[in-house]
PDB file of C-alpha atoms in Angstrom:
ATOM      1  CA  UNK A   1      68.373  24.760-164.892  1.00 96.00           C
ATOM      2  CA  UNK A   2      66.783  26.721-167.733  1.00 98.00           C
ATOM      3  CA  UNK A   3      63.762  24.913-169.133  1.00 98.00           C
ATOM      4  CA  UNK A   4      63.032  25.316-172.839  1.00 98.00           C
ATOM      5  CA  UNK A   5      59.453  24.521-173.838  1.00 98.00           C
ATOM      6  CA  UNK A   6      58.838  23.870-177.505  1.00 98.00           C
ATOM      7  CA  UNK A   7      55.418  24.054-179.121  1.00 98.00           C
ATOM      8  CA  UNK A   8      53.838  22.325-180.834  1.00 98.00           C
ATOM      9  CA  UNK A   9      55.315  18.903-180.052  1.00 98.00           C
ATOM     10  CA  UNK A  10      54.247  17.764-183.501  1.00 98.00           C
ATOM     11  CA  UNK A  11      53.478  19.781-186.604  1.00 97.00           C
ATOM     12  CA  UNK A  12      51.938  18.436-189.808  1.00 96.00           C
ATOM     13  CA  UNK A  13      52.563  20.342-192.994  1.00 96.00           C
ATOM     14  CA  UNK A  14      52.134  20.021-196.738  1.00 96.00           C
ATOM     15  CA  UNK A  15      54.982  20.735-199.118  1.00 96.00           C
ATOM     16  CA  UNK A  16      55.175  24.467-199.695  1.00 96.00           C
ATOM     17  CA  UNK A  17      53.346  25.384-196.520  1.00 97.00           C
ATOM     18  CA  UNK A  18      54.963  27.743-194.023  1.00 97.00           C
ATOM     19  CA  UNK A  19      55.329  26.589-190.429  1.00 98.00           C
ATOM     20  CA  UNK A  20      56.482  28.137-187.189  1.00 98.00           C
ATOM     21  CA  UNK A  21      57.895  26.487-184.092  1.00 98.00           C
ATOM     22  CA  UNK A  22      58.012  28.227-180.725  1.00 98.00           C
ATOM     23  CA  UNK A  23      60.660  27.919-178.014  1.00 98.00           C
ATOM     24  CA  UNK A  24      59.923  29.530-174.679  1.00 98.00           C
ATOM     25  CA  UNK A  25      62.586  29.819-171.980  1.00 98.00           C
ATOM     26  CA  UNK A  26      62.075  29.828-168.211  1.00 98.00           C
ATOM     27  CA  UNK A  27      64.671  32.617-167.946  1.00 98.00           C
ATOM     28  CA  UNK A  28      65.869  35.401-170.184  1.00 98.00           C
ATOM     29  CA  UNK A  29      68.566  34.226-172.565  1.00 98.00           C
ATOM     30  CA  UNK A  30      70.097  37.685-172.969  1.00 98.00           C
ATOM     31  CA  UNK A  31      73.680  37.392-171.774  1.00 97.00           C
ATOM     32  CA  UNK A  32      75.611  40.132-169.990  1.00 97.00           C
ATOM     33  CA  UNK A  33      77.786  40.431-173.098  1.00 96.00           C
ATOM     34  CA  UNK A  34      74.758  41.510-175.126  1.00 97.00           C
ATOM     35  CA  UNK A  35      74.389  38.259-177.069  1.00 97.00           C
ATOM     36  CA  UNK A  36      71.465  35.860-176.876  1.00 98.00           C
ATOM     37  CA  UNK A  37      72.736  32.298-177.130  1.00 98.00           C
ATOM     38  CA  UNK A  38      69.733  30.572-178.634  1.00 98.00           C
ATOM     39  CA  UNK A  39      70.206  27.947-181.331  1.00 98.00           C
ATOM     40  CA  UNK A  40      68.054  25.733-183.558  1.00 98.00           C
ATOM     41  CA  UNK A  41      68.963  22.262-184.833  1.00 98.00           C
ATOM     42  CA  UNK A  42      67.291  19.753-187.162  1.00 98.00           C
ATOM     43  CA  UNK A  43      67.636  16.017-186.726  1.00 98.00           C
ATOM     44  CA  UNK A  44      66.446  14.185-189.809  1.00 98.00           C
ATOM     45  CA  UNK A  45      65.374  10.542-189.393  1.00 96.00           C
ATOM     46  CA  UNK A  46      68.351   8.308-188.576  1.00 96.00           C
ATOM     47  CA  UNK A  47      70.785  11.228-188.821  1.00 97.00           C
ATOM     48  CA  UNK A  48      72.771  13.367-186.407  1.00 98.00           C
ATOM     49  CA  UNK A  49      71.471  16.828-185.563  1.00 98.00           C
ATOM     50  CA  UNK A  50      72.664  19.727-187.696  1.00 98.00           C
ATOM     51  CA  UNK A  51      72.898  23.409-186.878  1.00 98.00           C
ATOM     52  CA  UNK A  52      70.296  25.625-188.561  1.00 98.00           C
ATOM     53  CA  UNK A  53      70.312  28.914-186.649  1.00 98.00           C
ATOM     54  CA  UNK A  54      72.674  30.471-184.114  1.00 98.00           C
ATOM     55  CA  UNK A  55      72.455  33.608-181.991  1.00 98.00           C
ATOM     56  CA  UNK A  56      68.660  33.659-182.511  1.00 98.00           C
ATOM     57  CA  UNK A  57      68.658  34.611-186.178  1.00 98.00           C
ATOM     58  CA  UNK A  58      71.970  33.873-187.913  1.00 98.00           C
ATOM     59  CA  UNK A  59      71.837  31.193-190.575  1.00 98.00           C
ATOM     60  CA  UNK A  60      74.244  28.280-190.248  1.00 96.00           C
ATOM     61  CA  UNK A  61      76.637  27.372-193.032  1.00 94.00           C
ATOM     62  CA  UNK A  62      74.814  25.969-196.051  1.00 95.00           C
ATOM     63  CA  UNK A  63      71.367  26.370-194.489  1.00 97.00           C
ATOM     64  CA  UNK A  64      68.686  27.448-196.998  1.00 97.00           C
ATOM     65  CA  UNK A  65      67.211  30.889-196.480  1.00 96.00           C
ATOM     66  CA  UNK A  66      63.696  29.501-196.146  1.00 98.00           C
ATOM     67  CA  UNK A  67      64.715  29.012-192.514  1.00 98.00           C
ATOM     68  CA  UNK A  68      64.621  32.043-190.266  1.00 98.00           C
ATOM     69  CA  UNK A  69      64.846  32.666-186.544  1.00 98.00           C
ATOM     70  CA  UNK A  70      63.504  35.491-184.428  1.00 98.00           C
ATOM     71  CA  UNK A  71      62.750  36.456-180.867  1.00 98.00           C
ATOM     72  CA  UNK A  72      64.295  37.909-177.751  1.00 98.00           C
ATOM     73  CA  UNK A  73      64.407  37.434-174.016  1.00 98.00           C
ATOM     74  CA  UNK A  74      62.370  34.321-173.362  1.00 98.00           C
ATOM     75  CA  UNK A  75      60.355  33.845-176.573  1.00 98.00           C
ATOM     76  CA  UNK A  76      61.813  32.562-179.805  1.00 98.00           C
ATOM     77  CA  UNK A  77      60.474  31.307-183.118  1.00 98.00           C
ATOM     78  CA  UNK A  78      61.836  29.228-185.975  1.00 98.00           C
ATOM     79  CA  UNK A  79      59.986  29.741-189.254  1.00 98.00           C
ATOM     80  CA  UNK A  80      60.195  27.623-192.375  1.00 98.00           C
ATOM     81  CA  UNK A  81      58.862  29.536-195.378  1.00 97.00           C
ATOM     82  CA  UNK A  82      57.817  26.827-197.775  1.00 95.00           C
ATOM     83  CA  UNK A  83      58.451  23.371-196.323  1.00 97.00           C
ATOM     84  CA  UNK A  84      60.354  20.931-198.495  1.00 97.00           C
ATOM     85  CA  UNK A  85      60.496  17.164-198.085  1.00 95.00           C
ATOM     86  CA  UNK A  86      64.067  17.340-196.739  1.00 96.00           C
ATOM     87  CA  UNK A  87      62.869  19.514-193.844  1.00 97.00           C
ATOM     88  CA  UNK A  88      61.043  16.651-192.159  1.00 96.00           C
ATOM     89  CA  UNK A  89      62.451  15.545-188.825  1.00 98.00           C
ATOM     90  CA  UNK A  90      62.744  16.811-185.255  1.00 98.00           C
ATOM     91  CA  UNK A  91      63.663  20.390-184.442  1.00 98.00           C
ATOM     92  CA  UNK A  92      65.397  21.287-181.183  1.00 98.00           C
ATOM     93  CA  UNK A  93      66.117  24.641-179.612  1.00 98.00           C
ATOM     94  CA  UNK A  94      69.165  24.943-177.335  1.00 98.00           C
ATOM     95  CA  UNK A  95      70.299  27.664-174.981  1.00 98.00           C
ATOM     96  CA  UNK A  96      73.953  28.410-174.262  1.00 97.00           C
ATOM     97  CA  UNK A  97      73.546  31.489-172.071  1.00 97.00           C
ATOM     98  CA  UNK A  98      73.189  29.705-168.737  1.00 97.00           C
ATOM     99  CA  UNK A  99      74.977  26.656-167.338  1.00 94.00           C
ATOM    100  CA  UNK A 100      74.113  23.904-167.848  1.00 96.00           C
ATOM    101  CA  UNK A 101      73.290  24.191-171.540  1.00 97.00           C
ATOM    102  CA  UNK A 102      69.803  22.802-172.093  1.00 98.00           C
ATOM    103  CA  UNK A 103      67.691  21.486-174.957  1.00 98.00           C
ATOM    104  CA  UNK A 104      64.027  21.856-175.719  1.00 98.00           C
ATOM    105  CA  UNK A 105      61.935  18.713-175.933  1.00 98.00           C
ATOM    106  CA  UNK A 106      61.792  18.804-179.714  1.00 98.00           C
ATOM    107  CA  UNK A 107      59.149  19.449-182.354  1.00 98.00           C
ATOM    108  CA  UNK A 108      58.516  16.736-184.906  1.00 98.00           C
ATOM    109  CA  UNK A 109      57.683  18.031-188.362  1.00 98.00           C
ATOM    110  CA  UNK A 110      55.833  15.505-190.484  1.00 97.00           C
ATOM    111  CA  UNK A 111      53.979  15.457-193.758  1.00 88.00           C
ATOM    112  CA  UNK A 112      50.234  15.978-193.666  1.00 87.00           C
TER     113      UNK A 112
ATOM    114  CA  UNK B   1      85.033  18.961-194.921  1.00 94.00           C
ATOM    115  CA  UNK B   2      84.623  18.686-191.154  1.00 96.00           C
ATOM    116  CA  UNK B   3      84.387  15.122-189.904  1.00 97.00           C
ATOM    117  CA  UNK B   4      83.899  13.853-186.362  1.00 98.00           C
ATOM    118  CA  UNK B   5      84.068  10.094-185.905  1.00 98.00           C
ATOM    119  CA  UNK B   6      83.179   8.561-182.553  1.00 98.00           C
ATOM    120  CA  UNK B   7      84.133   5.094-181.367  1.00 98.00           C
ATOM    121  CA  UNK B   8      84.303   2.993-178.218  1.00 98.00           C
ATOM    122  CA  UNK B   9      80.635   2.358-177.552  1.00 97.00           C
ATOM    123  CA  UNK B  10      78.921  -0.950-176.904  1.00 97.00           C
ATOM    124  CA  UNK B  11      77.324  -3.055-174.211  1.00 97.00           C
ATOM    125  CA  UNK B  12      78.685  -2.438-170.715  1.00 98.00           C
ATOM    126  CA  UNK B  13      77.659  -3.729-167.297  1.00 97.00           C
ATOM    127  CA  UNK B  14      76.377  -1.416-164.556  1.00 98.00           C
ATOM    128  CA  UNK B  15      79.224  -0.065-162.436  1.00 97.00           C
ATOM    129  CA  UNK B  16      81.826  -0.496-165.181  1.00 98.00           C
ATOM    130  CA  UNK B  17      83.891   2.132-166.974  1.00 98.00           C
ATOM    131  CA  UNK B  18      84.025   3.020-170.641  1.00 97.00           C
ATOM    132  CA  UNK B  19      86.051   5.484-172.702  1.00 98.00           C
ATOM    133  CA  UNK B  20      84.691   7.027-175.881  1.00 98.00           C
ATOM    134  CA  UNK B  21      86.886   8.641-178.518  1.00 98.00           C
ATOM    135  CA  UNK B  22      86.189  11.149-181.269  1.00 98.00           C
ATOM    136  CA  UNK B  23      88.675  11.757-184.074  1.00 98.00           C
ATOM    137  CA  UNK B  24      88.314  15.126-185.774  1.00 98.00           C
ATOM    138  CA  UNK B  25      89.407  16.197-189.244  1.00 97.00           C
ATOM    139  CA  UNK B  26      88.769  19.015-191.694  1.00 97.00           C
ATOM    140  CA  UNK B  27      89.506  21.827-189.253  1.00 96.00           C
ATOM    141  CA  UNK B  28      92.239  22.896-186.840  1.00 97.00           C
ATOM    142  CA  UNK B  29      91.123  20.853-183.848  1.00 97.00           C
ATOM    143  CA  UNK B  30      93.421  22.609-181.376  1.00 97.00           C
ATOM    144  CA  UNK B  31      91.741  25.984-182.046  1.00 97.00           C
ATOM    145  CA  UNK B  32      88.237  25.106-180.882  1.00 97.00           C
ATOM    146  CA  UNK B  33      86.155  24.106-177.908  1.00 97.00           C
ATOM    147  CA  UNK B  34      84.587  20.668-178.128  1.00 98.00           C
ATOM    148  CA  UNK B  35      81.598  19.099-176.407  1.00 98.00           C
ATOM    149  CA  UNK B  36      79.814  15.823-175.765  1.00 98.00           C
ATOM    150  CA  UNK B  37      76.029  15.546-176.039  1.00 98.00           C
ATOM    151  CA  UNK B  38      73.901  12.454-175.545  1.00 98.00           C
ATOM    152  CA  UNK B  39      70.464  11.372-176.756  1.00 98.00           C
ATOM    153  CA  UNK B  40      68.426   8.863-174.809  1.00 97.00           C
ATOM    154  CA  UNK B  41      66.375   6.117-176.492  1.00 96.00           C
ATOM    155  CA  UNK B  42      63.345   8.348-175.865  1.00 94.00           C
ATOM    156  CA  UNK B  43      65.108  11.075-177.940  1.00 95.00           C
ATOM    157  CA  UNK B  44      65.785  13.441-175.026  1.00 97.00           C
ATOM    158  CA  UNK B  45      68.954  15.465-175.678  1.00 97.00           C
ATOM    159  CA  UNK B  46      71.365  16.220-172.827  1.00 98.00           C
ATOM    160  CA  UNK B  47      74.553  18.258-172.792  1.00 98.00           C
ATOM    161  CA  UNK B  48      77.370  16.406-171.006  1.00 98.00           C
ATOM    162  CA  UNK B  49      80.173  18.947-171.008  1.00 97.00           C
ATOM    163  CA  UNK B  50      82.701  21.091-172.861  1.00 95.00           C
ATOM    164  CA  UNK B  51      86.460  21.341-173.032  1.00 98.00           C
ATOM    165  CA  UNK B  52      88.488  24.414-173.935  1.00 98.00           C
ATOM    166  CA  UNK B  53      90.636  24.326-177.081  1.00 97.00           C
ATOM    167  CA  UNK B  54      93.878  23.789-175.103  1.00 97.00           C
ATOM    168  CA  UNK B  55      92.367  21.362-172.597  1.00 97.00           C
ATOM    169  CA  UNK B  56      92.943  23.734-169.677  1.00 97.00           C
ATOM    170  CA  UNK B  57      89.274  24.067-168.719  1.00 97.00           C
ATOM    171  CA  UNK B  58      86.314  21.745-168.621  1.00 97.00           C
ATOM    172  CA  UNK B  59      82.669  22.365-167.778  1.00 96.00           C
ATOM    173  CA  UNK B  60      80.132  19.650-167.004  1.00 97.00           C
ATOM    174  CA  UNK B  61      76.461  19.110-166.413  1.00 97.00           C
ATOM    175  CA  UNK B  62      76.211  19.014-162.601  1.00 96.00           C
ATOM    176  CA  UNK B  63      74.447  15.653-162.605  1.00 93.00           C
ATOM    177  CA  UNK B  64      77.344  14.016-164.470  1.00 95.00           C
ATOM    178  CA  UNK B  65      80.511  15.770-163.322  1.00 90.00           C
ATOM    179  CA  UNK B  66      81.397  13.217-160.656  1.00 91.00           C
ATOM    180  CA  UNK B  67      81.343  10.275-163.072  1.00 97.00           C
ATOM    181  CA  UNK B  68      82.250  11.674-166.497  1.00 98.00           C
ATOM    182  CA  UNK B  69      85.564  13.225-167.567  1.00 98.00           C
ATOM    183  CA  UNK B  70      86.282  14.992-170.844  1.00 98.00           C
ATOM    184  CA  UNK B  71      89.825  15.265-172.186  1.00 98.00           C
ATOM    185  CA  UNK B  72      91.573  15.840-175.486  1.00 98.00           C
ATOM    186  CA  UNK B  73      94.823  15.115-177.288  1.00 98.00           C
ATOM    187  CA  UNK B  74      95.418  17.921-179.756  1.00 98.00           C
ATOM    188  CA  UNK B  75      98.383  16.136-181.323  1.00 98.00           C
ATOM    189  CA  UNK B  76      96.002  13.343-182.318  1.00 98.00           C
ATOM    190  CA  UNK B  77      92.985  15.606-182.983  1.00 98.00           C
ATOM    191  CA  UNK B  78      91.049  13.398-180.622  1.00 98.00           C
ATOM    192  CA  UNK B  79      88.421  14.103-177.996  1.00 98.00           C
ATOM    193  CA  UNK B  80      87.658  11.665-175.193  1.00 98.00           C
ATOM    194  CA  UNK B  81      84.842  10.925-172.772  1.00 98.00           C
ATOM    195  CA  UNK B  82      85.716   8.742-169.786  1.00 98.00           C
ATOM    196  CA  UNK B  83      82.597   7.304-168.198  1.00 98.00           C
ATOM    197  CA  UNK B  84      82.798   5.604-164.815  1.00 97.00           C
ATOM    198  CA  UNK B  85      80.346   3.746-162.593  1.00 97.00           C
ATOM    199  CA  UNK B  86      77.858   3.665-165.460  1.00 98.00           C
ATOM    200  CA  UNK B  87      74.162   3.233-164.784  1.00 97.00           C
ATOM    201  CA  UNK B  88      71.206   2.069-166.862  1.00 97.00           C
ATOM    202  CA  UNK B  89      70.174   5.699-167.340  1.00 97.00           C
ATOM    203  CA  UNK B  90      73.475   6.318-169.171  1.00 98.00           C
ATOM    204  CA  UNK B  91      72.145   4.201-172.043  1.00 98.00           C
ATOM    205  CA  UNK B  92      72.148   6.614-174.965  1.00 98.00           C
ATOM    206  CA  UNK B  93      73.733   7.635-178.231  1.00 98.00           C
ATOM    207  CA  UNK B  94      76.745   9.814-177.510  1.00 98.00           C
ATOM    208  CA  UNK B  95      77.694  12.608-179.913  1.00 98.00           C
ATOM    209  CA  UNK B  96      80.928  14.521-180.240  1.00 98.00           C
ATOM    210  CA  UNK B  97      80.331  18.132-181.308  1.00 98.00           C
ATOM    211  CA  UNK B  98      82.448  21.141-182.180  1.00 96.00           C
ATOM    212  CA  UNK B  99      82.127  24.865-181.579  1.00 93.00           C
ATOM    213  CA  UNK B 100      83.923  26.531-184.469  1.00 91.00           C
ATOM    214  CA  UNK B 101      81.514  29.320-185.430  1.00 89.00           C
ATOM    215  CA  UNK B 102      78.620  28.385-183.171  1.00 91.00           C
ATOM    216  CA  UNK B 103      77.745  26.003-180.354  1.00 93.00           C
ATOM    217  CA  UNK B 104      77.481  22.372-181.587  1.00 95.00           C
ATOM    218  CA  UNK B 105      77.994  23.435-185.204  1.00 93.00           C
ATOM    219  CA  UNK B 106      79.230  20.030-186.308  1.00 96.00           C
ATOM    220  CA  UNK B 107      78.227  16.604-185.010  1.00 98.00           C
ATOM    221  CA  UNK B 108      79.643  13.134-185.317  1.00 98.00           C
ATOM    222  CA  UNK B 109      77.532  10.183-186.389  1.00 98.00           C
ATOM    223  CA  UNK B 110      77.120   9.147-182.766  1.00 98.00           C
ATOM    224  CA  UNK B 111      78.072   6.027-180.849  1.00 98.00           C
ATOM    225  CA  UNK B 112      75.651   3.865-178.879  1.00 98.00           C
ATOM    226  CA  UNK B 113      76.265   2.904-175.288  1.00 98.00           C
ATOM    227  CA  UNK B 114      74.016   0.316-173.665  1.00 98.00           C
ATOM    228  CA  UNK B 115      74.296  -0.290-169.934  1.00 98.00           C
ATOM    229  CA  UNK B 116      72.833  -3.640-168.980  1.00 97.00           C
ATOM    230  CA  UNK B 117      73.708  -6.780-167.073  1.00 95.00           C
TER     231      UNK B 117
END
């Protein structure tokens, strides 16, 4: 199975600060069809996860543009440009290129 | 507005069976792949499996495919997860998810399953 390693496990930020979360894959996520099936989700406290980013860098419906995704191959980054209070929670990366689909271990974003 | 509402969870004894349901609304259910994902009490996320929009194909996590079965009834806009021979490690919150534009783009509120004697 593809292992996704997220760093850091916990990130502390002040409101307005920019933060980055890394997701490193044990295998390339570039599919034979040319797409890279790497996704980012946010799970706020006591809520279900919600889609933020799909196909590495495409913004999900209704997602603020302070969120951005980048990367290729095995290294990916989620950046939040100017953290807001509603951004606190756990961030997960997911890969859909290889079966079985796998999740990263999560990065908890908390207030400093 | 897309809504996914799971039901059928609860306390179940080891070795028993349980069937979860997920009623979808706000989109044309029969047009899209659907999936089940679970989250353990320790917050680890695990993909269970997917089902094609017409129910003709299913794909499972290898560790679960012998005990879990995903099905759907498009006339009722309902997704199902049949769990058999449940074990303590199946204790988790189970989420129904859709793939309309992207993988897992909408999630239900989740339903808790606790396996204990």
